[in-house]
CSV table of C-alpha atoms and ligand atoms in Angstrom, one decimal:
chain,number,residue,atom,x,y,z
A,1,MET,CA,24.5,2.2,10.6
A,2,LEU,CA,21.0,1.0,11.5
A,3,ASP,CA,21.4,-1.5,14.7
A,4,ILE,CA,18.8,-4.0,13.7
A,5,ASN,CA,18.8,-5.6,17.0
A,6,GLN,CA,18.5,-2.7,18.7
A,7,LEU,CA,15.6,-1.6,16.4
A,8,ARG,CA,13.9,-4.9,17.0
A,9,ASN,CA,13.2,-4.0,20.3
A,10,ASP,CA,10.8,-1.5,19.4
A,11,PHE,CA,8.6,-4.2,17.9
A,12,PRO,CA,7.5,-6.3,20.8
A,13,ILE,CA,5.6,-8.9,18.9
A,14,LEU,CA,8.6,-9.8,17.3
A,15,HIS,CA,9.8,-11.4,20.9
A,16,HIS,CA,6.6,-13.0,21.4
A,17,THR,CA,6.9,-16.8,21.0
A,18,LEU,CA,4.6,-18.9,19.0
A,19,TYR,CA,5.5,-22.7,18.9
A,20,LYS,CA,8.9,-22.9,20.0
A,21,ARG,CA,10.6,-19.8,19.2
A,22,PRO,CA,10.1,-16.1,18.5
A,23,VAL,CA,8.0,-15.7,15.2
A,24,VAL,CA,10.1,-15.1,11.9
A,25,TYR,CA,7.8,-12.4,10.4
A,26,LEU,CA,7.9,-12.8,6.7
A,27,ASP,CA,4.4,-11.8,5.7
A,28,ASN,CA,4.9,-7.8,5.9
A,29,ALA,CA,3.3,-7.1,2.4
A,30,ALA,CA,0.1,-8.4,4.1
A,31,THR,CA,0.6,-6.2,7.0
A,32,THR,CA,3.3,-4.6,9.0
A,33,GLN,CA,4.2,-5.1,12.6
A,34,LYS,CA,3.8,-1.8,15.0
A,35,PRO,CA,6.7,-0.3,16.7
A,36,LYS,CA,5.7,0.5,20.8
A,37,VAL,CA,5.6,4.0,19.9
A,38,VAL,CA,2.6,3.6,17.8
A,39,ILE,CA,0.8,1.0,20.2
A,40,ASP,CA,1.3,3.5,22.9
A,41,THR,CA,0.4,7.1,21.3
A,42,THR,CA,-2.8,4.8,20.1
A,43,SER,CA,-3.6,3.6,24.1
A,44,GLU,CA,-2.8,7.4,25.4
A,45,TYR,CA,-5.1,9.0,23.2
A,46,TYR,CA,-7.7,6.6,23.9
A,47,ALA,CA,-7.3,6.6,27.4
A,48,LYS,CA,-6.5,10.4,27.9
A,49,TYR,CA,-8.0,12.5,24.8
A,50,ASN,CA,-10.4,10.4,23.3
A,51,SER,CA,-13.5,13.0,21.7
A,52,ASN,CA,-14.8,13.2,18.6
A,53,ILE,CA,-13.4,15.6,16.2
A,54,HIS,CA,-14.4,18.8,15.0
A,55,ARG,CA,-17.4,19.2,16.4
A,56,GLY,CA,-16.7,20.2,20.4
A,57,VAL,CA,-15.7,23.0,22.0
A,58,HIS,CA,-14.6,21.3,25.1
A,59,PHE,CA,-11.1,20.5,26.2
A,60,LEU,CA,-10.7,16.7,24.9
A,61,SER,CA,-12.5,17.8,21.4
A,62,GLU,CA,-10.3,20.6,20.8
A,63,LYS,CA,-7.3,18.7,21.4
A,64,MET,CA,-8.1,15.4,19.4
A,65,THR,CA,-8.9,17.5,16.7
A,66,GLU,CA,-5.2,19.2,16.9
A,67,ALA,CA,-4.0,16.1,16.7
A,68,TYR,CA,-5.9,14.7,13.8
A,69,GLU,CA,-5.2,17.6,11.7
A,70,SER,CA,-1.6,17.3,12.8
A,71,ALA,CA,-1.4,14.0,12.0
A,72,ARG,CA,-2.4,15.4,8.1
A,73,GLN,CA,0.2,17.5,8.1
A,74,THR,CA,2.7,14.5,9.4
A,75,VAL,CA,1.4,12.7,5.9
A,76,LYS,CA,1.7,15.4,3.8
A,77,GLN,CA,5.0,16.3,4.7
A,78,PHE,CA,6.1,12.5,4.1
A,79,ILE,CA,5.0,12.6,1.0
A,80,ASN,CA,5.7,16.0,0.2
A,81,ALA,CA,2.1,16.8,-1.0
A,82,THR,CA,1.5,21.1,-1.8
A,83,TYR,CA,-1.5,21.1,0.6
A,84,ASN,CA,-2.5,19.5,3.7
A,85,HIS,CA,-6.3,19.6,2.2
A,86,GLU,CA,-4.7,17.3,-0.5
A,87,ILE,CA,-4.6,14.5,2.1
A,88,ILE,CA,-8.0,12.8,2.7
A,89,PHE,CA,-8.2,10.0,5.6
A,90,THR,CA,-9.8,7.2,4.5
A,91,SER,CA,-9.8,3.4,5.8
A,92,GLY,CA,-7.0,2.5,3.7
A,93,THR,CA,-6.1,1.6,0.3
A,94,THR,CA,-8.9,-0.1,-0.7
A,95,GLU,CA,-11.7,2.6,0.3
A,96,SER,CA,-9.0,5.1,-1.3
A,97,VAL,CA,-9.4,3.5,-4.6
A,98,ASN,CA,-13.5,3.2,-4.1
A,99,LEU,CA,-13.3,6.8,-3.3
A,100,LEU,CA,-12.0,7.8,-6.5
A,101,ALA,CA,-13.6,5.5,-8.7
A,102,PHE,CA,-16.9,6.5,-7.5
A,103,SER,CA,-16.1,10.3,-7.3
A,104,PHE,CA,-13.9,10.7,-10.3
A,105,GLY,CA,-16.4,8.4,-12.6
A,106,GLU,CA,-19.4,10.6,-11.6
A,107,ALA,CA,-17.3,13.7,-12.7
A,108,PHE,CA,-15.1,12.6,-15.7
A,109,ILE,CA,-16.6,9.1,-17.0
A,110,ARG,CA,-19.0,8.9,-19.9
A,111,GLU,CA,-20.3,6.0,-22.0
A,112,GLY,CA,-17.4,4.8,-23.9
A,113,ASP,CA,-14.5,6.1,-22.0
A,114,GLU,CA,-11.4,4.0,-20.9
A,115,ILE,CA,-9.9,3.3,-18.0
A,116,VAL,CA,-6.1,1.6,-18.0
A,117,VAL,CA,-5.1,-0.8,-15.3
A,118,SER,CA,-2.2,-3.3,-15.4
A,119,GLU,CA,-2.3,-7.0,-15.4
A,120,MET,CA,-0.1,-7.0,-12.2
A,121,GLU,CA,-2.7,-5.0,-10.3
A,122,HIS,CA,-4.1,-5.9,-6.8
A,123,HIS,CA,-7.8,-7.0,-7.0
A,124,SER,CA,-8.3,-3.2,-4.9
A,125,ASN,CA,-7.2,-1.6,-8.2
A,126,ILE,CA,-9.4,-3.6,-10.3
A,127,VAL,CA,-12.7,-4.3,-9.3
A,128,PRO,CA,-13.7,-0.8,-8.3
A,129,TRP,CA,-12.9,0.5,-11.7
A,130,GLN,CA,-14.7,-2.4,-13.2
A,131,MET,CA,-17.7,-1.7,-11.3
A,132,LEU,CA,-17.3,2.3,-12.6
A,133,CYS,CA,-17.1,0.7,-16.2
A,134,GLN,CA,-20.3,-1.5,-15.5
A,135,ARG,CA,-21.9,1.6,-13.8
A,136,LYS,CA,-21.0,4.1,-16.7
A,137,ASP,CA,-20.7,1.7,-19.7
A,138,ALA,CA,-17.0,2.4,-20.2
A,139,LYS,CA,-14.3,0.0,-20.9
A,140,LEU,CA,-11.5,-1.4,-18.9
A,141,LYS,CA,-8.2,-1.8,-20.8
A,142,VAL,CA,-5.5,-3.9,-19.4
A,143,LEU,CA,-1.7,-3.0,-19.5
A,144,PRO,CA,0.1,-6.5,-20.4
A,145,ILE,CA,3.2,-7.6,-18.3
A,146,THR,CA,6.3,-9.3,-19.6
A,147,TYR,CA,7.4,-13.1,-18.5
A,148,THR,CA,9.5,-11.8,-16.4
A,149,GLY,CA,7.1,-9.6,-14.1
A,150,GLU,CA,7.4,-6.0,-15.4
A,151,LEU,CA,4.9,-3.7,-17.1
A,152,ASN,CA,5.2,-4.0,-21.1
A,153,LEU,CA,5.5,-0.4,-21.7
A,154,THR,CA,6.0,-0.9,-25.1
A,155,ALA,CA,2.4,-1.7,-25.2
A,156,LEU,CA,1.5,1.6,-23.6
A,157,PRO,CA,0.7,3.7,-26.9
A,158,THR,CA,-1.1,1.1,-28.4
A,159,ILE,CA,-3.3,0.8,-25.4
A,160,ILE,CA,-4.2,4.5,-24.6
A,161,ASN,CA,-6.2,6.5,-27.1
A,162,GLU,CA,-8.6,9.7,-26.9
A,163,ARG,CA,-11.2,7.6,-24.9
A,164,THR,CA,-8.4,6.9,-22.0
A,165,LYS,CA,-9.7,9.1,-19.0
A,166,LEU,CA,-7.3,7.9,-16.4
A,167,ILE,CA,-4.1,5.0,-15.6
A,168,ALA,CA,-4.6,3.6,-12.4
A,169,ILE,CA,-1.0,1.3,-11.9
A,170,THR,CA,0.2,-0.1,-8.7
A,171,HIS,CA,4.1,1.7,-7.6
A,172,VAL,CA,5.0,-2.1,-6.4
A,173,SER,CA,3.3,-5.2,-7.3
A,174,ASN,CA,2.4,-7.2,-4.0
A,175,SER,CA,2.5,-10.2,-5.4
A,176,MET,CA,6.3,-10.2,-7.5
A,177,GLY,CA,7.8,-7.0,-5.8
A,178,THR,CA,8.7,-5.3,-9.1
A,179,ILE,CA,9.1,-1.7,-8.8
A,180,ASN,CA,7.2,0.2,-11.5
A,181,PRO,CA,8.7,3.0,-13.5
A,182,ILE,CA,5.7,5.2,-12.6
A,183,LYS,CA,7.5,8.2,-13.0
A,184,GLU,CA,7.8,7.5,-16.9
A,185,ILE,CA,4.5,6.6,-17.0
A,186,ILE,CA,3.0,9.8,-15.3
A,187,ASP,CA,4.9,11.7,-18.0
A,188,PHE,CA,3.7,9.8,-20.9
A,189,ALA,CA,0.2,9.8,-19.5
A,190,HIS,CA,0.3,13.7,-18.7
A,191,GLN,CA,1.6,14.4,-22.3
A,192,ARG,CA,-1.8,13.4,-23.5
A,193,ASN,CA,-3.4,15.4,-20.7
A,194,ILE,CA,-4.4,11.6,-18.8
A,195,PRO,CA,-4.2,11.6,-14.8
A,196,VAL,CA,-2.8,9.0,-13.2
A,197,PHE,CA,-3.9,7.3,-9.8
A,198,ILE,CA,-0.6,5.2,-8.2
A,199,ASP,CA,-1.8,2.3,-5.7
A,200,GLY,CA,1.0,2.8,-3.4
A,201,ALA,CA,-0.1,-0.1,-0.8
A,202,GLN,CA,3.2,-1.5,-1.8
A,203,GLY,CA,5.5,1.6,-2.9
A,204,ILE,CA,4.9,3.8,0.2
A,205,GLN,CA,7.1,1.5,3.0
A,206,HIS,CA,9.7,0.5,0.4
A,207,GLN,CA,10.2,3.6,-1.5
A,208,ILE,CA,10.7,7.5,-0.9
A,209,VAL,CA,7.4,8.9,-2.0
A,210,ASN,CA,7.2,12.5,-3.5
A,211,VAL,CA,4.5,13.3,-4.9
A,212,GLN,CA,5.1,16.7,-6.2
A,213,GLU,CA,8.2,14.9,-7.8
A,214,LEU,CA,6.3,12.3,-9.2
A,215,ASP,CA,3.7,14.5,-10.5
A,216,CYS,CA,0.6,11.9,-9.9
A,217,ASP,CA,-2.6,13.1,-9.7
A,218,PHE,CA,-3.6,10.7,-6.9
A,219,TYR,CA,-1.7,7.9,-4.7
A,220,ALA,CA,-3.3,5.6,-2.3
A,221,PHE,CA,-1.7,3.8,0.8
A,222,SER,CA,-2.7,1.7,3.6
A,223,GLY,CA,-1.4,2.7,7.5
A,224,HIS,CA,-1.1,-0.9,8.5
A,225,LYS,CA,1.6,-1.5,5.6
A,226,ILE,CA,3.5,1.2,7.2
A,227,TYR,CA,3.7,0.1,10.7
A,228,GLY,CA,0.5,2.1,11.3
A,229,PRO,CA,-2.8,1.1,12.9
A,230,THR,CA,-5.4,-1.1,10.6
A,231,GLY,CA,-8.4,0.9,9.5
A,232,ILE,CA,-6.6,4.2,8.4
A,233,GLY,CA,-5.4,4.8,5.3
A,234,VAL,CA,-4.6,8.0,2.7
A,235,LEU,CA,-5.7,9.0,-0.7
A,236,TYR,CA,-3.4,12.1,-1.6
A,237,GLY,CA,-5.0,13.8,-4.6
A,238,LYS,CA,-3.9,17.3,-6.1
A,239,GLU,CA,-6.1,19.8,-5.1
A,240,LYS,CA,-7.1,20.7,-8.8
A,241,TRP,CA,-8.9,17.2,-9.4
A,242,LEU,CA,-10.4,17.1,-5.6
A,243,GLU,CA,-11.9,20.3,-6.1
A,244,GLN,CA,-13.5,19.1,-9.3
A,245,ILE,CA,-14.9,15.4,-7.8
A,246,PRO,CA,-17.9,15.0,-5.8
A,247,PRO,CA,-18.0,13.7,-2.3
A,248,TYR,CA,-18.1,9.4,-2.1
A,249,LYS,CA,-20.3,9.4,0.9
A,250,GLY,CA,-22.5,11.6,2.8
A,251,GLY,CA,-23.3,12.6,6.2
A,252,GLY,CA,-21.7,14.3,9.3
A,253,ASP,CA,-18.7,16.7,8.9
A,254,MET,CA,-18.7,16.6,5.1
A,255,ILE,CA,-21.2,19.5,4.8
A,256,LYS,CA,-21.7,23.3,5.0
A,257,THR,CA,-25.5,23.1,5.2
A,258,VAL,CA,-28.2,20.9,4.9
A,259,THR,CA,-31.7,21.9,3.7
A,260,PHE,CA,-34.1,19.3,2.1
A,261,GLU,CA,-33.6,21.1,-0.5
A,262,LYS,CA,-30.2,21.3,-1.1
A,263,THR,CA,-27.1,20.5,0.5
A,264,ILE,CA,-23.6,22.5,0.5
A,265,TYR,CA,-20.8,20.6,0.6
A,266,ASN,CA,-17.7,21.4,2.9
A,267,GLU,CA,-14.4,22.5,2.0
A,268,LEU,CA,-11.4,19.8,1.0
A,269,PRO,CA,-10.6,17.5,2.9
A,270,PHE,CA,-13.7,17.4,4.8
A,271,LYS,CA,-16.0,17.0,1.9
A,272,PHE,CA,-14.7,13.5,1.4
A,273,GLU,CA,-14.3,12.5,5.2
A,274,ALA,CA,-18.2,11.7,6.0
A,275,GLY,CA,-18.8,10.5,9.5
A,276,THR,CA,-16.5,9.9,12.1
A,277,THR,CA,-13.3,9.1,10.8
A,278,ASN,CA,-10.6,6.7,12.5
A,279,PHE,CA,-9.2,10.0,14.3
A,280,ILE,CA,-6.9,7.8,16.7
A,281,GLY,CA,-5.8,5.7,13.7
A,282,ALA,CA,-4.8,8.9,12.0
A,283,VAL,CA,-2.7,9.8,15.2
A,284,GLY,CA,-1.5,6.1,15.1
A,285,LEU,CA,-0.3,6.4,11.5
A,286,ALA,CA,1.3,10.3,12.1
A,287,ALA,CA,3.5,8.0,14.8
A,288,ALA,CA,4.7,5.5,12.4
A,289,LEU,CA,5.9,8.1,9.9
A,290,LYS,CA,7.5,10.1,12.6
A,291,TYR,CA,9.1,6.9,13.9
A,292,LEU,CA,10.6,5.8,10.2
A,293,ASN,CA,11.6,9.7,10.2
A,294,GLU,CA,13.5,9.4,13.1
A,295,LYS,CA,15.7,6.1,12.3
A,296,GLY,CA,16.4,7.5,8.8
A,297,ARG,CA,14.0,6.2,5.6
A,298,LYS,CA,17.3,6.0,3.4
A,299,GLU,CA,19.2,3.8,6.0
A,300,ILE,CA,16.0,2.0,6.5
A,301,LEU,CA,15.3,1.4,2.4
A,302,LEU,CA,19.2,0.9,2.1
A,303,TYR,CA,19.3,-2.0,4.7
A,304,GLU,CA,16.2,-3.2,3.1
A,305,THR,CA,17.6,-3.4,-0.3
A,306,GLU,CA,20.7,-5.3,0.9
A,307,LEU,CA,18.6,-7.6,2.7
A,308,TYR,CA,16.4,-8.4,-0.3
A,309,GLN,CA,19.4,-9.1,-2.2
A,310,TYR,CA,20.9,-11.5,0.1
A,311,ALA,CA,17.5,-13.3,0.4
A,312,LEU,CA,16.7,-13.3,-3.3
A,313,GLN,CA,20.4,-14.8,-4.0
A,314,LYS,CA,20.1,-17.4,-0.7
A,315,ILE,CA,16.8,-18.6,-2.0
A,316,GLN,CA,17.9,-19.1,-5.8
A,317,THR,CA,20.4,-21.3,-4.3
A,318,ILE,CA,17.7,-24.0,-3.4
A,319,GLU,CA,17.1,-26.4,-6.1
A,320,GLY,CA,13.7,-26.7,-7.7
A,321,ILE,CA,12.8,-22.9,-6.6
A,322,ARG,CA,11.2,-20.9,-9.2
A,323,ILE,CA,10.7,-17.3,-8.4
A,324,ILE,CA,7.9,-15.7,-10.1
A,325,GLY,CA,8.8,-12.3,-11.1
A,326,THR,CA,12.4,-12.0,-12.2
A,327,SER,CA,12.9,-8.4,-13.2
A,328,ASP,CA,15.9,-6.8,-12.1
A,329,ASN,CA,14.1,-3.9,-10.0
A,330,LYS,CA,12.4,-5.5,-7.3
A,331,THR,CA,12.0,-4.8,-3.9
A,332,SER,CA,11.3,-6.9,-0.4
A,333,ILE,CA,9.1,-9.3,-2.1
A,334,ILE,CA,10.2,-12.8,-2.7
A,335,SER,CA,7.2,-14.9,-4.5
A,336,PHE,CA,8.1,-19.0,-5.5
A,337,LEU,CA,7.1,-22.0,-5.9
A,338,LEU,CA,9.2,-24.6,-4.3
A,339,ASP,CA,9.4,-28.2,-6.7
A,340,ASN,CA,5.9,-29.2,-6.9
A,341,ILE,CA,5.0,-28.7,-3.6
A,342,HIS,CA,1.5,-27.1,-3.2
A,343,PRO,CA,2.5,-23.2,-2.0
A,344,PHE,CA,-0.5,-23.8,0.9
A,345,ASP,CA,1.8,-27.4,2.2
A,346,THR,CA,4.9,-25.1,2.2
A,347,GLY,CA,3.6,-22.3,3.8
A,348,MET,CA,1.6,-25.0,6.7
A,349,MET,CA,5.0,-26.5,7.3
A,350,LEU,CA,7.0,-23.3,7.6
A,351,ASP,CA,4.2,-22.2,10.1
A,352,LYS,CA,5.7,-25.1,12.5
A,353,MET,CA,8.8,-23.6,12.1
A,354,ASP,CA,7.3,-20.5,13.2
A,355,ILE,CA,8.0,-18.9,10.1
A,356,ALA,CA,5.3,-16.5,8.7
A,357,VAL,CA,4.6,-16.1,5.2
A,358,ARG,CA,1.7,-15.8,2.8
A,359,THR,CA,0.6,-18.5,0.2
A,360,GLY,CA,-2.2,-18.4,-2.2
A,361,ASN,CA,-2.8,-16.1,-5.3
A,362,HIS,CA,-2.2,-12.5,-3.0
A,363,CYS,CA,-5.6,-11.0,-4.5
A,364,THR,CA,-4.0,-11.0,-7.8
A,365,GLN,CA,-6.1,-13.7,-9.7
A,366,PRO,CA,-5.2,-12.3,-13.1
A,367,LEU,CA,-1.7,-12.3,-12.4
A,368,MET,CA,-1.6,-15.9,-11.5
A,369,LYS,CA,-3.5,-16.5,-14.5
A,370,PHE,CA,-0.6,-14.9,-16.8
A,371,PHE,CA,1.7,-17.1,-15.0
A,372,GLY,CA,-0.1,-20.2,-15.4
A,373,ILE,CA,-0.2,-21.0,-11.4
A,374,ASP,CA,-2.8,-21.1,-8.6
A,375,GLY,CA,-0.4,-18.8,-6.4
A,376,THR,CA,3.1,-18.8,-4.6
A,377,VAL,CA,4.7,-19.1,-1.4
A,378,ARG,CA,5.5,-15.1,-0.7
A,379,ALA,CA,8.5,-13.8,1.5
A,380,SER,CA,8.1,-10.3,2.2
A,381,LEU,CA,10.8,-8.2,4.2
A,382,ALA,CA,10.3,-5.4,6.2
A,383,PHE,CA,13.6,-3.3,7.8
A,384,TYR,CA,13.2,-5.6,11.4
A,385,ASN,CA,14.0,-8.7,9.6
A,386,THR,CA,17.6,-10.0,9.6
A,387,TYR,CA,20.2,-12.1,7.9
A,388,GLU,CA,19.5,-15.0,10.6
A,389,GLU,CA,16.0,-14.9,9.7
A,390,ILE,CA,16.5,-15.1,6.3
A,391,ASP,CA,19.3,-18.3,6.7
A,392,TYR,CA,16.5,-19.9,8.9
A,393,LEU,CA,13.8,-19.5,5.9
A,394,VAL,CA,16.1,-21.0,3.4
A,395,ASP,CA,17.3,-23.8,5.9
A,396,SER,CA,13.4,-24.8,6.6
A,397,LEU,CA,12.5,-24.3,3.1
A,398,LYS,CA,15.1,-27.4,2.5
A,399,LYS,CA,13.9,-29.2,5.3
A,400,VAL,CA,10.3,-28.8,3.5
A,401,LYS,CA,11.7,-30.0,0.2
A,402,ASP,CA,13.4,-33.0,2.0
A,403,LEU,CA,10.3,-33.8,4.0
A,404,PHE,CA,8.2,-33.9,0.7
A,405,SER,CA,10.6,-35.6,-1.2
B,501,PLP,N1,-2.9,-2.4,-3.2
B,501,PLP,C1,-2.1,-3.8,-3.1
B,501,PLP,C2,-1.2,-3.6,-4.4
B,501,PLP,C3,-1.9,-4.5,-2.1
B,501,PLP,O1,-0.9,-5.1,-1.5
B,501,PLP,C4,-3.0,-4.2,-0.9
B,501,PLP,C5,-2.9,-5.1,-0.2
B,501,PLP,O2,-2.5,-6.1,0.2
B,501,PLP,C6,-4.1,-3.4,-1.7
B,501,PLP,C7,-4.0,-2.6,-2.4
B,501,PLP,C8,-5.3,-3.5,-0.6
B,501,PLP,O3,-5.1,-2.6,0.8
B,501,PLP,P1,-5.7,-2.7,1.9
B,501,PLP,O4,-6.4,-4.1,2.2
B,501,PLP,O5,-5.1,-2.1,3.4
B,501,PLP,O6,-7.0,-2.1,1.7
């Protein structure tokens, strides 16, 4: 059993008073708070070991390189990749998708080819593919969703054809919390020799991700959404794909030899890590992943599920609430509209009661269009949230409603 109050002591910001009381932080899908061990590890590395990696023979550089490569190993184990060199450090999910769209596109996308995304994708998993399609005269196809906010899998066979070169789909919807049946999609795609990219920005922190079991070809996530630092993220790719696609950025570290006539690229994973990477961010990310392992991932996920169920059931008791995304298979994210109060107004009022939620379209404008709305209020949970906080949210929403009526 997790002692949540004990765990909350690991997160300094949760004890920081905003207006009148410590923050009720329900904006975890945007970014998560950091445990002390992440903050301490990061500052320790800046204070004691900061030195550029891979290039020095001196003590600090060797120490930093060792820590960076060990962080890669921690990520590899966390998602059960086959090799360390299948883990590419990026600045976050957005950069991971852009890297893949460019590099995969250069190697495999030709005029008339098709790439499939879904109607619930974050703009980060739409725009880079759209840019690729424009560059290559390829076509972006969209897998529709249902009114409960689930992928409409019955449409998959009609969307996919012999021109489909890649499916790019989110693991968990950032606007609704829907957990997509990615294993089913991957198996379906692989029977047709189509590789699959999973946007794990909202999946990695709420699901146990085992890339070998999933058999996904690529998986991306951001450090800051899994209790790690900002500016660090991951692109996992199967070795066989990463070997075949060219680098996305040129510069130092990604080369073996350079002459004015020709450059020979470095081996994996360095081929994709041009320039000075966020090496201390990587070490901070590893500290976050180790922290989660230490506290017990299964126990954390169990608590999150119970808390989410409680929150959903309590929020639904408020008269005039409309939940956006009503699938039974959801996690930790509740998007809603309160009567006809504008989400922005609800968010502003909650803020004055020390509650942090997100309002707007959550970078999913096509999804909002599908539901015929401009945006929602989104409460997104993490394992450090409590039942008391949910009760406070629900009471506060009732107050907002009274004020507006
Ligand atoms: N994909 C999804 C599903 C997201 O929720 C987000 C961020 O909210 C992103 C991609 C982009 O992540 P980042 O801004 O960390 O690159």
